[in-house]
Coordinates of C-alpha atoms in Angstrom, one line a residue:
M200 CA -88.9 38.5 -73.9
D201 CA -89.0 39.9 -77.4
S202 CA -92.4 41.7 -77.9
S203 CA -92.6 40.7 -81.6
L204 CA -95.0 37.9 -82.4
P205 CA -93.6 34.6 -83.7
T206 CA -93.7 33.4 -87.3
I207 CA -94.0 29.6 -87.5
R208 CA -95.7 27.2 -89.8
K209 CA -99.0 25.8 -88.8
N210 CA -98.5 22.5 -90.7
K211 CA -95.0 21.7 -89.8
T212 CA -93.5 19.1 -92.1
L213 CA -91.9 16.0 -90.8
D214 CA -88.6 16.3 -92.7
S215 CA -86.5 15.4 -89.7
V216 CA -88.6 12.3 -89.1
F217 CA -88.3 11.0 -92.6
R218 CA -84.5 11.6 -92.7
V219 CA -84.2 8.6 -90.4
M220 CA -83.1 6.4 -93.3
G221 CA -80.7 9.0 -94.8
G222 CA -80.9 11.9 -97.2
M223 CA -84.4 12.7 -98.2
A224 CA -83.9 13.4 -101.9
E225 CA -81.5 10.4 -102.3
A226 CA -83.9 8.1 -100.5
I227 CA -86.8 9.1 -102.8
F228 CA -84.7 8.7 -105.9
S229 CA -83.3 5.3 -105.0
W230 CA -86.8 4.1 -104.1
V231 CA -89.0 5.4 -106.9
G232 CA -86.6 7.0 -109.4
S233 CA -86.8 10.5 -110.9
I234 CA -90.2 11.9 -110.2
N235 CA -92.0 15.1 -110.9
K236 CA -93.4 17.0 -107.9
D237 CA -96.7 17.5 -109.9
L238 CA -96.9 13.7 -110.8
T239 CA -98.0 14.8 -114.3
R240 CA -96.1 12.1 -116.2
D241 CA -97.7 8.7 -116.8
Q242 CA -94.5 7.0 -115.7
D243 CA -94.6 8.9 -112.4
I244 CA -98.0 7.4 -111.6
K245 CA -97.0 3.9 -112.7
N246 CA -93.9 4.1 -110.5
L247 CA -95.8 5.4 -107.6
Y248 CA -98.5 2.7 -108.0
E249 CA -95.9 -0.1 -107.9
K250 CA -94.2 1.4 -104.8
M251 CA -97.5 1.7 -103.0
K252 CA -98.0 -2.0 -103.7
E253 CA -94.5 -2.6 -102.3
C254 CA -95.7 -1.0 -99.0
L255 CA -98.4 -3.7 -98.8
N256 CA -96.1 -6.6 -99.7
P257 CA -92.5 -5.7 -98.8
K258 CA -89.7 -8.0 -99.7
G259 CA -87.2 -8.0 -96.9
G260 CA -89.2 -8.0 -93.7
E261 CA -89.9 -5.3 -91.2
I262 CA -86.9 -3.2 -91.9
K263 CA -87.8 -3.0 -95.6
A264 CA -91.4 -2.3 -94.8
R265 CA -90.3 0.6 -92.6
Y266 CA -88.0 1.9 -95.3
N267 CA -90.8 1.8 -97.8
T268 CA -93.2 3.7 -95.5
I269 CA -90.5 6.4 -94.8
S270 CA -89.8 6.8 -98.5
L271 CA -93.5 7.1 -99.3
G272 CA -93.7 9.8 -96.6
N273 CA -90.7 11.6 -98.0
L274 CA -92.1 11.5 -101.5
Y275 CA -95.5 12.9 -100.3
L276 CA -93.9 15.8 -98.5
N277 CA -92.1 16.9 -101.7
L278 CA -95.2 17.0 -103.8
S279 CA -97.0 20.1 -104.9
D280 CA -100.8 20.4 -104.4
I281 CA -101.2 19.1 -107.9
G282 CA -99.0 16.1 -107.1
K283 CA -100.9 15.5 -103.8
T284 CA -104.1 15.5 -105.7
A285 CA -102.8 12.8 -108.0
F286 CA -101.4 10.9 -105.0
F287 CA -104.8 11.0 -103.3
R288 CA -106.6 10.0 -106.4
L289 CA -104.3 6.9 -106.8
L290 CA -105.0 5.8 -103.2
E291 CA -108.7 6.5 -103.6
E292 CA -109.2 4.7 -106.9
Q293 CA -106.6 1.9 -107.0
F294 CA -106.4 0.8 -103.3
S295 CA -110.0 0.3 -102.3
A296 CA -111.4 -2.9 -101.0
D297 CA -112.2 -5.6 -103.6
R298 CA -115.9 -5.5 -104.2
N299 CA -116.0 -8.9 -105.8
E300 CA -114.5 -10.4 -102.6
I301 CA -117.0 -8.4 -100.5
D302 CA -119.9 -9.7 -102.6
E303 CA -118.6 -13.3 -102.4
K304 CA -118.3 -13.1 -98.6
I305 CA -121.8 -11.6 -98.3
R306 CA -123.3 -14.4 -100.4
D307 CA -121.5 -17.0 -98.3
Y308 CA -122.8 -15.4 -95.2
I309 CA -126.4 -15.3 -96.4
R310 CA -126.2 -19.0 -97.5
E311 CA -124.6 -20.3 -94.3
I312 CA -126.9 -21.7 -91.7
D313 CA -124.4 -23.0 -89.1
E314 CA -124.0 -20.4 -86.3
Y315 CA -120.3 -21.0 -85.8
E316 CA -119.5 -20.7 -89.5
K317 CA -121.6 -17.5 -89.7
R318 CA -119.4 -16.0 -86.9
K319 CA -116.3 -16.9 -88.8
L320 CA -117.7 -15.3 -92.0
E321 CA -118.4 -12.1 -90.1
F322 CA -114.8 -11.7 -89.3
E323 CA -113.7 -12.7 -92.8
L324 CA -116.1 -10.1 -94.1
M325 CA -114.6 -7.4 -91.9
E326 CA -111.1 -8.4 -93.2
V327 CA -112.1 -7.9 -96.8
L328 CA -113.8 -4.7 -96.0
E329 CA -110.5 -3.2 -94.8
S330 CA -109.0 -1.6 -97.9
P331 CA -105.4 -1.9 -98.9
R332 CA -105.3 1.9 -98.7
F333 CA -106.2 1.7 -95.0
C334 CA -103.3 -0.8 -94.5
I335 CA -100.9 1.6 -96.1
L336 CA -102.0 4.5 -94.0
K337 CA -101.7 2.5 -90.7
Q338 CA -98.1 1.8 -91.3
F339 CA -97.2 5.5 -90.6
I340 CA -98.4 5.1 -87.0
S341 CA -95.2 3.1 -86.1
L342 CA -92.9 6.0 -87.2
P343 CA -91.8 8.8 -84.9
D344 CA -94.3 11.6 -85.5
G345 CA -96.1 9.4 -88.0
L346 CA -99.4 10.3 -86.3
K347 CA -98.8 14.0 -86.9
F348 CA -98.0 13.1 -90.5
L349 CA -101.5 11.5 -90.9
V350 CA -103.2 14.5 -89.1
D351 CA -101.5 16.8 -91.6
M352 CA -102.3 14.5 -94.5
R353 CA -106.0 14.6 -93.6
A354 CA -105.8 18.4 -93.5
D355 CA -104.4 18.3 -97.0
V356 CA -107.2 15.9 -98.1
M357 CA -109.8 18.2 -96.7
Q358 CA -108.3 21.3 -98.3
L359 CA -108.1 19.7 -101.7
R360 CA -111.5 18.2 -101.3
D361 CA -112.9 21.7 -100.7
K362 CA -111.6 22.6 -104.2
N363 CA -114.0 20.2 -105.8
Q364 CA -111.7 17.2 -105.5
Q365 CA -113.7 14.3 -103.9
F366 CA -111.7 11.8 -101.8
F367 CA -114.5 10.4 -99.8
S368 CA -113.0 6.9 -99.0
L369 CA -109.5 8.2 -98.3
E370 CA -110.9 10.9 -95.9
K371 CA -113.0 8.4 -94.1
D372 CA -110.1 5.9 -93.7
L373 CA -107.9 8.7 -92.3
R374 CA -110.7 9.8 -90.0
N375 CA -111.3 6.3 -88.7
I376 CA -107.6 5.9 -87.9
L377 CA -107.4 9.2 -86.2
S378 CA -110.6 8.7 -84.2
Y379 CA -109.1 5.5 -82.8
W380 CA -105.8 7.1 -81.9
F381 CA -107.3 10.2 -80.4
D382 CA -109.6 8.4 -78.1
I383 CA -110.1 10.5 -75.0
G384 CA -108.4 7.8 -72.9
L385 CA -105.1 8.4 -74.8
L386 CA -105.1 12.2 -74.2
D387 CA -103.4 14.0 -71.3
L388 CA -104.7 17.3 -69.8
H389 CA -102.0 19.9 -69.0
Q390 CA -102.2 23.4 -67.7
I391 CA -100.2 25.9 -69.8
T392 CA -98.6 28.8 -67.8
W393 CA -96.3 31.7 -68.5
D394 CA -93.5 29.4 -67.4
S395 CA -94.3 26.9 -70.2
P396 CA -91.7 26.5 -73.0
A397 CA -91.6 29.4 -75.4
S398 CA -92.2 27.1 -78.3
L399 CA -95.5 26.1 -76.7
L400 CA -96.5 29.7 -75.9
E401 CA -95.8 30.6 -79.6
K402 CA -98.3 28.0 -80.6
L403 CA -101.0 29.4 -78.4
I404 CA -100.5 32.7 -80.2
L405 CA -100.6 31.0 -83.6
Y406 CA -103.5 28.7 -83.0
E407 CA -105.9 31.0 -81.0
A408 CA -108.9 30.9 -83.3
V409 CA -111.6 32.9 -81.3
H410 CA -109.9 36.1 -79.9
A411 CA -106.6 36.9 -81.5
I412 CA -103.6 37.3 -79.2
S413 CA -102.1 40.6 -80.2
S414 CA -98.8 40.6 -78.3
W415 CA -96.7 38.8 -75.7
D416 CA -98.1 41.2 -73.1
D417 CA -101.6 40.1 -74.2
L418 CA -100.6 36.5 -73.8
R419 CA -99.2 37.2 -70.3
D420 CA -102.5 38.7 -69.3
R421 CA -104.4 35.6 -70.4
L422 CA -102.1 33.5 -68.3
D423 CA -102.2 35.7 -65.2
S424 CA -103.1 34.5 -61.7
D425 CA -106.9 34.8 -62.2
R426 CA -106.7 33.0 -65.6
R427 CA -106.2 29.4 -66.6
C428 CA -105.3 27.7 -69.8
F429 CA -105.6 24.0 -70.4
S430 CA -104.8 21.8 -73.4
F431 CA -105.1 18.2 -74.4
F432 CA -101.9 16.5 -75.6
H433 CA -101.2 13.1 -77.2
Y434 CA -98.2 11.0 -76.2
K435 CA -97.3 10.7 -79.9
M436 CA -97.5 14.5 -80.5
L437 CA -96.0 15.8 -77.3
N438 CA -95.1 19.2 -78.7
E439 CA -98.5 19.9 -80.2
P440 CA -101.5 21.2 -78.2
L441 CA -104.5 19.5 -79.8
I442 CA -107.2 21.8 -78.4
F443 CA -107.0 24.4 -75.7
V444 CA -109.4 26.4 -73.5
E445 CA -108.8 29.8 -71.8
V446 CA -110.7 30.3 -68.5
A447 CA -111.4 33.5 -66.5
L448 CA -111.9 33.1 -62.8
V449 CA -114.2 35.9 -61.7
D450 CA -116.6 37.1 -59.0
E451 CA -119.7 37.1 -61.3
M452 CA -120.8 36.5 -64.8
A453 CA -119.2 38.9 -67.3
S454 CA -121.5 41.1 -69.4
S455 CA -119.2 40.9 -72.4
I456 CA -115.9 39.3 -73.7
Q457 CA -114.4 42.8 -73.8
T458 CA -114.6 42.9 -70.0
L459 CA -112.6 39.7 -69.7
L460 CA -109.9 40.8 -72.2
D461 CA -109.5 44.3 -70.8
S462 CA -105.7 44.5 -70.0
H463 CA -106.2 47.5 -67.7
V464 CA -108.2 45.5 -65.2
P465 CA -105.8 44.3 -62.5
P466 CA -105.8 40.5 -61.7
K467 CA -107.9 39.3 -58.7
D468 CA -107.2 36.6 -56.1
P469 CA -108.5 33.4 -57.8
K470 CA -109.4 32.0 -54.4
D471 CA -112.2 34.6 -54.2
A472 CA -113.6 33.5 -57.6
K473 CA -117.2 32.2 -57.7
V474 CA -117.5 31.8 -61.5
A475 CA -115.3 30.1 -64.1
I476 CA -115.9 31.4 -67.6
F477 CA -114.6 29.4 -70.6
Y478 CA -114.2 32.3 -73.0
S479 CA -112.1 30.8 -75.8
I480 CA -111.8 27.3 -77.1
S481 CA -109.5 26.6 -80.1
N482 CA -108.8 23.5 -82.2
T483 CA -105.2 23.5 -83.4
Q484 CA -105.2 20.7 -86.0
R485 CA -107.5 20.9 -89.0
G486 CA -106.8 17.3 -89.6
L487 CA -108.8 16.5 -86.5
S488 CA -111.9 18.3 -87.6
G489 CA -115.0 16.3 -86.8
I490 CA -113.3 14.4 -84.0
S491 CA -115.0 15.7 -80.9
L492 CA -112.6 16.9 -78.2
G493 CA -114.2 20.1 -77.0
N494 CA -116.9 18.6 -74.7
F495 CA -114.4 16.2 -73.1
L496 CA -111.9 19.1 -72.6
I497 CA -114.6 21.2 -70.8
K498 CA -115.6 18.3 -68.5
R499 CA -112.0 17.5 -67.6
V500 CA -111.2 21.2 -66.8
V501 CA -114.4 21.6 -64.7
G502 CA -113.2 18.6 -62.7
K503 CA -109.7 20.1 -62.3
L504 CA -111.0 23.5 -61.3
S505 CA -113.6 22.1 -58.8
E506 CA -110.7 20.4 -57.0
E507 CA -108.6 23.5 -56.8
F508 CA -111.3 26.1 -56.2
Q509 CA -114.2 24.9 -54.0
N510 CA -115.8 28.4 -54.0
I511 CA -116.5 28.1 -57.7
K512 CA -120.1 27.0 -58.2
T513 CA -120.9 28.4 -61.6
Y514 CA -119.3 27.3 -64.9
A515 CA -120.2 29.1 -68.1
T516 CA -118.9 29.4 -71.7
L517 CA -118.7 32.4 -74.0
S518 CA -117.1 30.4 -76.8
P519 CA -118.7 27.8 -79.1
I520 CA -117.5 24.3 -78.3
P521 CA -115.8 22.8 -81.4

């Protein structure tokens, strides 16, 4: 295998996904007209606003609704950071829940004395609390790789928010959608080995956030017979490890991480191991920040290892759990 390290993008765009309906540039132009990637012209914002409203009330049924969502995704992927900031601000300010409707439902609820009617009003209140923005974002879930699109969008929101741009409601809507879709019951645990696809091994090198992997030989050492690597995957993001943990199977507790990473130490028979040390845990998707996966991953891996190695009685971590 080539010893040089791979160069791939962390936030892979979804160009191929959004080409489903035809040429990307052509689709955007036919849908919204000529538009500046910075969205600096007033007409750009007006056109985008109208098209976002079309996503809420499509004329032409499900096929048209899908086309609108794909086109909106196409447009977003072609924006600069300045344009994305304007895009987010439009969603934040113009597609929030109607406060007058909310106030009216609250007043109705307070005045109502009948128990059955109160329960109906509770559901009506929940409906008006769901913002139009939330409805637009949910439409991406039905697209191939649409979930990855939302994960990357939240990463963009968080990055631009860090630059003193506040998108509180948009970020919370995205987090709520992703928290639902990344429930632990929807995640699959898989072991990653040296025989795993090269594209997946490349991502381990890229995403390792605790102890950098310096070469392919270094990676091979971390996947040797007395090492284990496990990752969570989502069925809608099959090619993306969400979070992964590296484990050393040893005779006793290590005094330092350098001991575990020393490439000159020959591998030992894992059947003789008495201790499993979780020495590196890495989140791979910034858009999933704040959605707790680390504790669940550790528990699942402990269960997996305890089935395979009954001699292991001690489990320890040398890495902060994200």
